[in-house]
Tab-separated table of C-alpha atoms in Angstrom:
chain	number	residue	atom	x	y	z
A	27	MET	CA	0.008	-0.139	-0.188
A	28	ASN	CA	1.281	3.443	-0.938
A	29	ILE	CA	0.388	5.371	2.394
A	30	SER	CA	0.821	8.755	0.423
A	31	LYS	CA	-2.315	7.648	-1.360
A	32	LEU	CA	-4.067	7.339	1.910
A	33	PHE	CA	-4.637	11.490	1.910
A	34	GLU	CA	-6.937	11.290	-0.987
A	35	THR	CA	-9.477	9.329	0.761
A	36	LYS	CA	-9.068	10.254	4.771
A	37	LYS	CA	-10.184	13.223	6.552
A	38	VAL	CA	-7.741	11.982	9.234
A	39	VAL	CA	-4.334	10.274	8.130
A	40	TYR	CA	-3.190	9.028	11.802
A	41	SER	CA	0.211	7.628	12.673
A	42	PHE	CA	2.808	6.483	15.335
A	43	GLU	CA	6.675	6.033	15.024
A	44	ILE	CA	8.384	3.594	17.020
A	45	PHE	CA	12.011	3.387	17.294
A	46	PRO	CA	13.898	-0.510	17.437
A	47	PRO	CA	15.998	-1.144	20.537
A	48	LYS	CA	19.716	-0.238	21.082
A	49	ALA	CA	20.197	-3.860	23.170
A	50	ASP	CA	18.951	-7.258	22.138
A	51	SER	CA	17.404	-7.046	25.963
A	52	GLY	CA	14.866	-4.634	24.669
A	53	VAL	CA	13.602	-6.938	22.021
A	54	ASP	CA	10.476	-8.138	23.573
A	55	THR	CA	10.015	-4.467	25.640
A	56	VAL	CA	9.475	-3.277	21.187
A	57	TYR	CA	7.621	-6.527	20.701
A	58	ASN	CA	4.745	-5.669	23.518
A	59	THR	CA	4.971	-1.955	22.058
A	60	ILE	CA	3.754	-2.889	18.512
A	61	GLU	CA	0.984	-5.558	19.282
A	62	ALA	CA	-0.278	-2.476	22.336
A	63	LEU	CA	-0.445	0.096	19.065
A	64	GLY	CA	-1.725	-1.745	16.810
A	65	ASP	CA	-5.076	-2.269	19.005
A	66	LEU	CA	-5.125	1.752	18.354
A	67	SER	CA	-5.335	1.109	14.127
A	68	PRO	CA	-3.479	3.533	13.055
A	69	ASP	CA	-2.934	4.212	9.542
A	70	TYR	CA	0.450	3.246	9.354
A	71	ILE	CA	3.189	2.611	11.885
A	72	SER	CA	6.438	4.082	11.637
A	73	VAL	CA	9.988	2.951	12.308
A	74	THR	CA	13.423	4.737	12.949
A	75	TYR	CA	16.180	3.288	11.452
A	76	GLY	CA	18.613	1.332	13.127
A	77	ALA	CA	21.034	1.670	16.432
A	78	GLY	CA	21.801	4.682	16.705
A	79	GLY	CA	22.069	4.922	12.479
A	80	SER	CA	24.305	1.814	11.927
A	81	VAL	CA	23.218	1.100	8.889
A	82	THR	CA	24.500	-2.849	10.408
A	83	GLU	CA	23.552	-2.578	13.600
A	84	ASN	CA	19.756	-2.874	12.260
A	85	ARG	CA	16.382	-4.155	12.751
A	86	THR	CA	14.265	-1.266	11.661
A	87	ALA	CA	13.433	-3.759	8.320
A	88	GLU	CA	12.883	-6.874	10.590
A	89	LEU	CA	10.246	-4.652	12.404
A	90	SER	CA	8.421	-2.660	9.997
A	91	SER	CA	8.176	-6.725	8.416
A	92	LEU	CA	6.561	-7.504	12.037
A	93	VAL	CA	4.091	-4.539	11.690
A	94	LYS	CA	2.944	-5.736	8.501
A	95	SER	CA	2.761	-9.776	8.942
A	96	LYS	CA	1.074	-9.444	12.602
A	97	LEU	CA	-0.423	-6.656	12.876
A	98	LYS	CA	-1.891	-6.342	8.749
A	99	ILE	CA	-0.923	-2.650	9.430
A	100	GLU	CA	1.530	-0.732	7.129
A	101	PRO	CA	5.027	-0.199	7.795
A	102	MET	CA	7.229	2.824	7.728
A	103	ALA	CA	11.040	2.129	7.575
A	104	HIS	CA	13.149	5.351	8.108
A	105	LEU	CA	16.732	4.806	5.434
A	106	SER	CA	19.519	7.294	7.023
A	107	CYS	CA	22.116	7.905	4.821
A	108	ILE	CA	24.812	9.896	6.305
A	109	THR	CA	27.555	6.852	6.801
A	110	ALA	CA	26.177	4.568	4.268
A	111	SER	CA	27.236	3.734	0.656
A	112	LYS	CA	25.209	2.846	-2.296
A	113	GLU	CA	26.266	-1.187	-1.481
A	114	ASN	CA	24.625	-0.279	2.280
A	115	ILE	CA	21.703	1.376	0.297
A	116	ASP	CA	20.743	-1.104	-2.631
A	117	SER	CA	21.520	-4.101	0.262
A	118	ILE	CA	19.027	-2.657	2.649
A	119	LEU	CA	16.510	-1.826	-0.227
A	120	GLU	CA	17.131	-5.360	-0.938
A	121	ASP	CA	15.507	-6.183	2.098
A	122	LEU	CA	13.014	-4.471	2.122
A	123	LYS	CA	11.273	-5.728	-1.018
A	124	ASN	CA	12.124	-9.204	-0.077
A	125	ARG	CA	9.802	-8.487	3.629
A	126	HIS	CA	6.722	-6.964	1.609
A	127	VAL	CA	7.799	-3.158	2.767
A	128	SER	CA	7.439	-0.213	0.114
A	129	ASN	CA	7.169	2.784	2.221
A	130	VAL	CA	10.305	4.362	3.195
A	131	LEU	CA	11.053	7.619	4.865
A	132	ALA	CA	14.266	8.733	3.316
A	133	LEU	CA	17.036	10.555	5.906
A	134	ARG	CA	20.045	12.166	5.590
A	135	GLY	CA	20.581	11.765	10.101
A	136	ASP	CA	22.139	12.889	12.251
A	137	PRO	CA	26.034	12.160	12.835
A	138	PRO	CA	26.416	9.722	14.688
A	139	LYS	CA	27.315	10.077	18.767
A	140	SER	CA	30.180	7.668	18.506
A	141	GLY	CA	31.589	5.060	17.004
A	142	ILE	CA	31.247	5.314	13.353
A	143	ALA	CA	32.699	7.808	11.080
A	144	VAL	CA	31.298	10.559	8.736
A	145	LYS	CA	33.441	11.868	6.030
A	146	PRO	CA	33.658	15.049	4.363
A	147	LEU	CA	30.993	16.331	2.693
A	148	GLU	CA	32.475	15.768	-0.805
A	149	GLU	CA	33.106	11.877	-0.326
A	150	ARG	CA	29.985	10.344	0.594
A	151	ALA	CA	27.957	8.617	-1.364
A	152	PHE	CA	24.735	10.392	-0.333
A	153	LYS	CA	25.598	14.404	0.458
A	154	TYR	CA	22.050	15.092	1.491
A	155	ALA	CA	18.266	13.553	1.849
A	156	THR	CA	17.205	14.339	-2.019
A	157	ASP	CA	20.109	12.776	-3.732
A	158	LEU	CA	18.828	9.348	-1.411
A	159	VAL	CA	14.846	10.048	-2.422
A	160	ALA	CA	16.070	10.237	-6.149
A	161	TYR	CA	18.018	6.366	-5.533
A	162	ILE	CA	15.380	5.257	-4.290
A	163	LYS	CA	13.269	6.064	-6.569
A	164	GLU	CA	15.229	4.623	-9.481
A	165	LYS	CA	15.140	1.520	-7.198
A	166	GLY	CA	12.076	-0.148	-7.637
A	167	ASP	CA	8.538	0.670	-6.318
A	168	PHE	CA	8.450	2.317	-3.728
A	169	ASN	CA	6.917	5.152	-1.733
A	170	VAL	CA	9.426	7.195	-0.668
A	171	VAL	CA	8.344	9.909	1.923
A	172	GLY	CA	10.707	13.369	3.450
A	173	ALA	CA	10.884	15.081	6.276
A	174	CYS	CA	10.729	18.402	7.422
A	175	TYR	CA	11.252	20.983	9.542
A	176	PRO	CA	8.415	23.682	10.745
A	177	GLU	CA	11.884	25.707	12.632
A	178	LYS	CA	14.058	24.815	9.797
A	179	HIS	CA	16.546	22.445	10.399
A	180	THR	CA	19.822	23.082	12.902
A	181	GLU	CA	22.526	23.191	9.686
A	182	ALA	CA	20.138	25.878	8.021
A	183	LEU	CA	20.729	29.347	8.092
A	184	THR	CA	17.214	30.338	7.519
A	185	LEU	CA	13.493	29.030	7.384
A	186	ASP	CA	13.245	30.375	4.068
A	187	GLU	CA	16.469	28.470	2.496
A	188	ASP	CA	15.561	25.290	4.224
A	189	ILE	CA	11.934	25.347	2.210
A	190	LEU	CA	13.674	25.719	-0.496
A	191	HIS	CA	15.553	22.673	-0.273
A	192	LEU	CA	12.202	21.020	0.793
A	193	LYS	CA	10.664	22.346	-2.480
A	194	GLU	CA	14.221	20.189	-3.799
A	195	LYS	CA	13.834	16.727	-2.525
A	196	VAL	CA	10.014	17.149	-3.142
A	197	ASP	CA	10.718	17.208	-6.833
A	198	ALA	CA	13.119	14.800	-7.088
A	199	GLY	CA	10.284	11.876	-5.718
A	200	VAL	CA	8.569	12.824	-2.023
A	201	GLY	CA	5.039	11.214	-1.504
A	202	HIS	CA	4.556	13.329	0.950
A	203	LEU	CA	6.088	14.908	4.629
A	204	VAL	CA	6.079	14.438	7.652
A	205	THR	CA	7.315	17.361	10.035
A	206	GLN	CA	10.121	17.538	12.855
A	207	LEU	CA	8.515	17.788	16.704
A	208	PHE	CA	6.515	21.353	17.770
A	209	PHE	CA	5.332	22.486	20.233
A	210	ASP	CA	3.657	25.791	18.375
A	211	ASN	CA	0.893	25.195	16.211
A	212	THR	CA	0.897	28.881	14.854
A	213	VAL	CA	4.419	28.058	14.539
A	214	PHE	CA	3.614	24.397	11.930
A	215	TYR	CA	0.324	27.338	10.168
A	216	ASN	CA	3.685	29.855	8.929
A	217	PHE	CA	4.860	27.082	7.665
A	218	MET	CA	2.417	26.173	6.136
A	219	GLU	CA	2.261	28.928	3.960
A	220	LYS	CA	5.785	29.407	3.283
A	221	VAL	CA	5.301	25.914	1.930
A	222	ALA	CA	2.093	26.559	-0.040
A	223	GLY	CA	3.896	29.841	-1.633
A	224	ALA	CA	7.408	27.837	-2.710
A	225	GLY	CA	4.860	25.394	-4.692
A	226	ILE	CA	4.982	22.152	-2.802
A	227	ASN	CA	1.641	20.743	-3.305
A	228	VAL	CA	2.177	17.286	-1.761
A	229	PRO	CA	0.589	16.739	2.107
A	230	VAL	CA	1.974	17.549	4.954
A	231	THR	CA	1.709	15.639	8.688
A	232	ALA	CA	2.296	17.554	11.474
A	233	GLY	CA	4.647	15.393	13.795
A	234	ILE	CA	3.250	15.566	17.561
A	235	MET	CA	5.353	14.118	20.937
A	236	PRO	CA	3.728	14.451	24.348
A	237	VAL	CA	5.841	15.951	27.172
A	238	THR	CA	6.077	13.550	29.861
A	239	SER	CA	8.553	14.623	32.213
A	240	LYS	CA	11.104	18.242	32.240
A	241	ASN	CA	14.078	15.927	31.350
A	242	GLN	CA	12.507	15.061	27.893
A	243	ILE	CA	11.979	18.757	26.518
A	244	ASN	CA	15.110	18.962	27.663
A	245	ARG	CA	16.717	16.401	25.543
A	246	MET	CA	14.184	17.424	22.825
A	247	VAL	CA	14.922	21.547	22.600
A	248	ASN	CA	18.600	20.674	22.632
A	249	MET	CA	18.184	18.064	19.957
A	250	CYS	CA	16.326	19.951	17.357
A	251	GLY	CA	15.742	23.855	18.710
A	252	ALA	CA	11.766	23.303	18.954
A	253	THR	CA	10.368	26.707	20.184
A	254	ILE	CA	8.414	25.953	23.668
A	255	PRO	CA	4.958	28.528	23.615
A	256	THR	CA	4.166	30.554	26.314
A	257	ASP	CA	1.559	28.082	27.922
A	258	LEU	CA	3.537	24.551	27.712
A	259	MET	CA	6.514	26.840	29.820
A	260	LYS	CA	4.015	27.779	32.999
A	261	ILE	CA	2.707	23.628	32.681
A	262	ILE	CA	6.608	22.914	33.050
A	263	ASP	CA	6.852	24.868	36.020
A	264	LYS	CA	3.698	23.864	37.184
A	265	TYR	CA	3.569	20.042	36.964
A	266	GLY	CA	8.228	19.467	36.096
A	267	ASP	CA	8.662	17.902	39.366
A	268	ASN	CA	5.382	15.633	40.157
A	269	PRO	CA	5.816	12.925	37.566
A	270	ILE	CA	2.670	11.626	36.844
A	271	SER	CA	1.081	15.408	36.677
A	272	MET	CA	3.718	15.785	34.386
A	273	ARG	CA	2.881	13.328	32.217
A	274	ASP	CA	-0.828	13.806	32.523
A	275	ALA	CA	-0.760	17.560	31.608
A	276	GLY	CA	1.326	16.680	29.023
A	277	ILE	CA	-0.749	14.428	27.022
A	278	VAL	CA	-3.791	16.605	27.773
A	279	TYR	CA	-1.388	19.052	25.771
A	280	ALA	CA	-0.998	17.344	23.037
A	281	ALA	CA	-4.519	15.958	23.105
A	282	GLN	CA	-5.325	20.268	22.411
A	283	GLN	CA	-2.561	20.621	20.018
A	284	ILE	CA	-3.947	17.838	18.070
A	285	SER	CA	-7.528	18.704	18.476
A	286	ASP	CA	-6.791	22.171	16.330
A	287	LEU	CA	-4.837	20.732	13.886
A	288	ILE	CA	-7.104	18.889	12.825
A	289	ALA	CA	-9.869	21.310	13.109
A	290	ASN	CA	-7.942	23.590	11.391
A	291	GLY	CA	-7.370	20.926	8.275
A	292	VAL	CA	-5.033	19.504	9.366
A	293	LYS	CA	-4.953	15.629	7.126
A	294	GLY	CA	-2.325	14.626	9.127
A	295	ILE	CA	-1.114	13.706	12.336
A	296	HIS	CA	1.883	11.790	12.983
A	297	LEU	CA	2.269	11.041	16.782
A	298	TYR	CA	5.996	10.402	18.402
A	299	THR	CA	5.339	7.543	20.846
A	300	MET	CA	8.367	6.982	22.267
A	301	ASN	CA	7.401	3.351	22.758
A	302	ASN	CA	4.800	4.041	25.113
A	303	PRO	CA	1.982	2.680	24.443
A	304	ALA	CA	0.125	3.576	26.908
A	305	VAL	CA	0.632	7.471	26.416
A	306	ALA	CA	-0.634	6.992	22.650
A	307	ARG	CA	-3.443	4.801	23.739
A	308	LYS	CA	-4.522	7.812	26.310
A	309	ILE	CA	-3.896	10.356	23.697
A	310	THR	CA	-6.146	8.511	20.808
A	311	LEU	CA	-9.232	8.155	22.962
A	312	LEU	CA	-9.239	11.730	23.243
A	313	ILE	CA	-8.960	12.640	19.487
A	314	GLU	CA	-10.922	9.838	17.808
A	315	ASN	CA	-14.024	11.742	17.475
A	316	LEU	CA	-11.762	14.535	15.930
A	317	MET	CA	-10.987	11.365	13.113
A	318	GLU	CA	-14.154	10.029	12.413
C-alpha cells in the first residue's frame, strides 16, 4: 500500500512512530509495544533507523516486517544515508523489498554520537536526503516520504533557505512529508503558508510528541531547537517536579494541540510515541471522534 495515497480518501491520516531497541535486551519490550499500538488501529507505523544510525546493527526492516505481517498495518521504514555507501542502501532496499515493505522515509540522518566515522561531505555517497530520495526512486516501486522542519533544520541558515531545499526534495519524488516535532501550532501554520508559497503541494503530516517529563523537554529542545510556547512552559513550571501530574498534563496538551490542528484542516497527525503505548492510547481516546 502506498501510504501517501491515503490522504486522498481519509479525513485524517493518523500514524505512530516507534524505534528499535538499542540492545537485544529490549527486543521483547518493542514487540509488546508494537502489539499494543496495533490495537489502536493507526493508518501506518513508522520504524526509526537502526541503533544510533548504524548500517550494520539495524532492526528497522525486521520490525517493519513484523508490523505488516503480524498487525496487518502498513509500516514505513526510516532509511538514513549519512554514513551509508550505495552498496549499503542497495542491500537494505533489497531486504525491505523481500519483506514487502514499500514505504520508506528517506533521511540524511544525524551524525552518530560515537563509533561510526562520517566522511567529509564531498566524499559521501549521498550528501543530502534529496540524493537518497532520487536514488530510491530509481531502485524500485517504493513510495518515498520526506522529513521537514517547521522551525528549520538546525543546520539551515534560514527557514526560507530550508524550504527551497525542501522543494528540491519533493521534486525528487517525495509522496508526502512528516514534520519534526513542534509544540506551537502557530509555528506550523506559518510554515505551511511558506510551503504553499514555494509550490510544495504534497500532503504534510504534523509530527507531535507528548511532553511527559521535564527532562524529556530539555532533551528535545537541545536536539531540534523546538520553541516552547508560554502555555506549555507554564505546565512544565507547575508540574515538572511531579512525574504523574506532568505526564497527565502533557497528554492533555498534546491532545489539545492535535485537536486544534484537525479543526484547522490538517490531514495528517504523526505521533512520536517514544515506545510508550499507554500514552499513545490516552491521546488517541481523547481525539478519536475528531478523526471520524
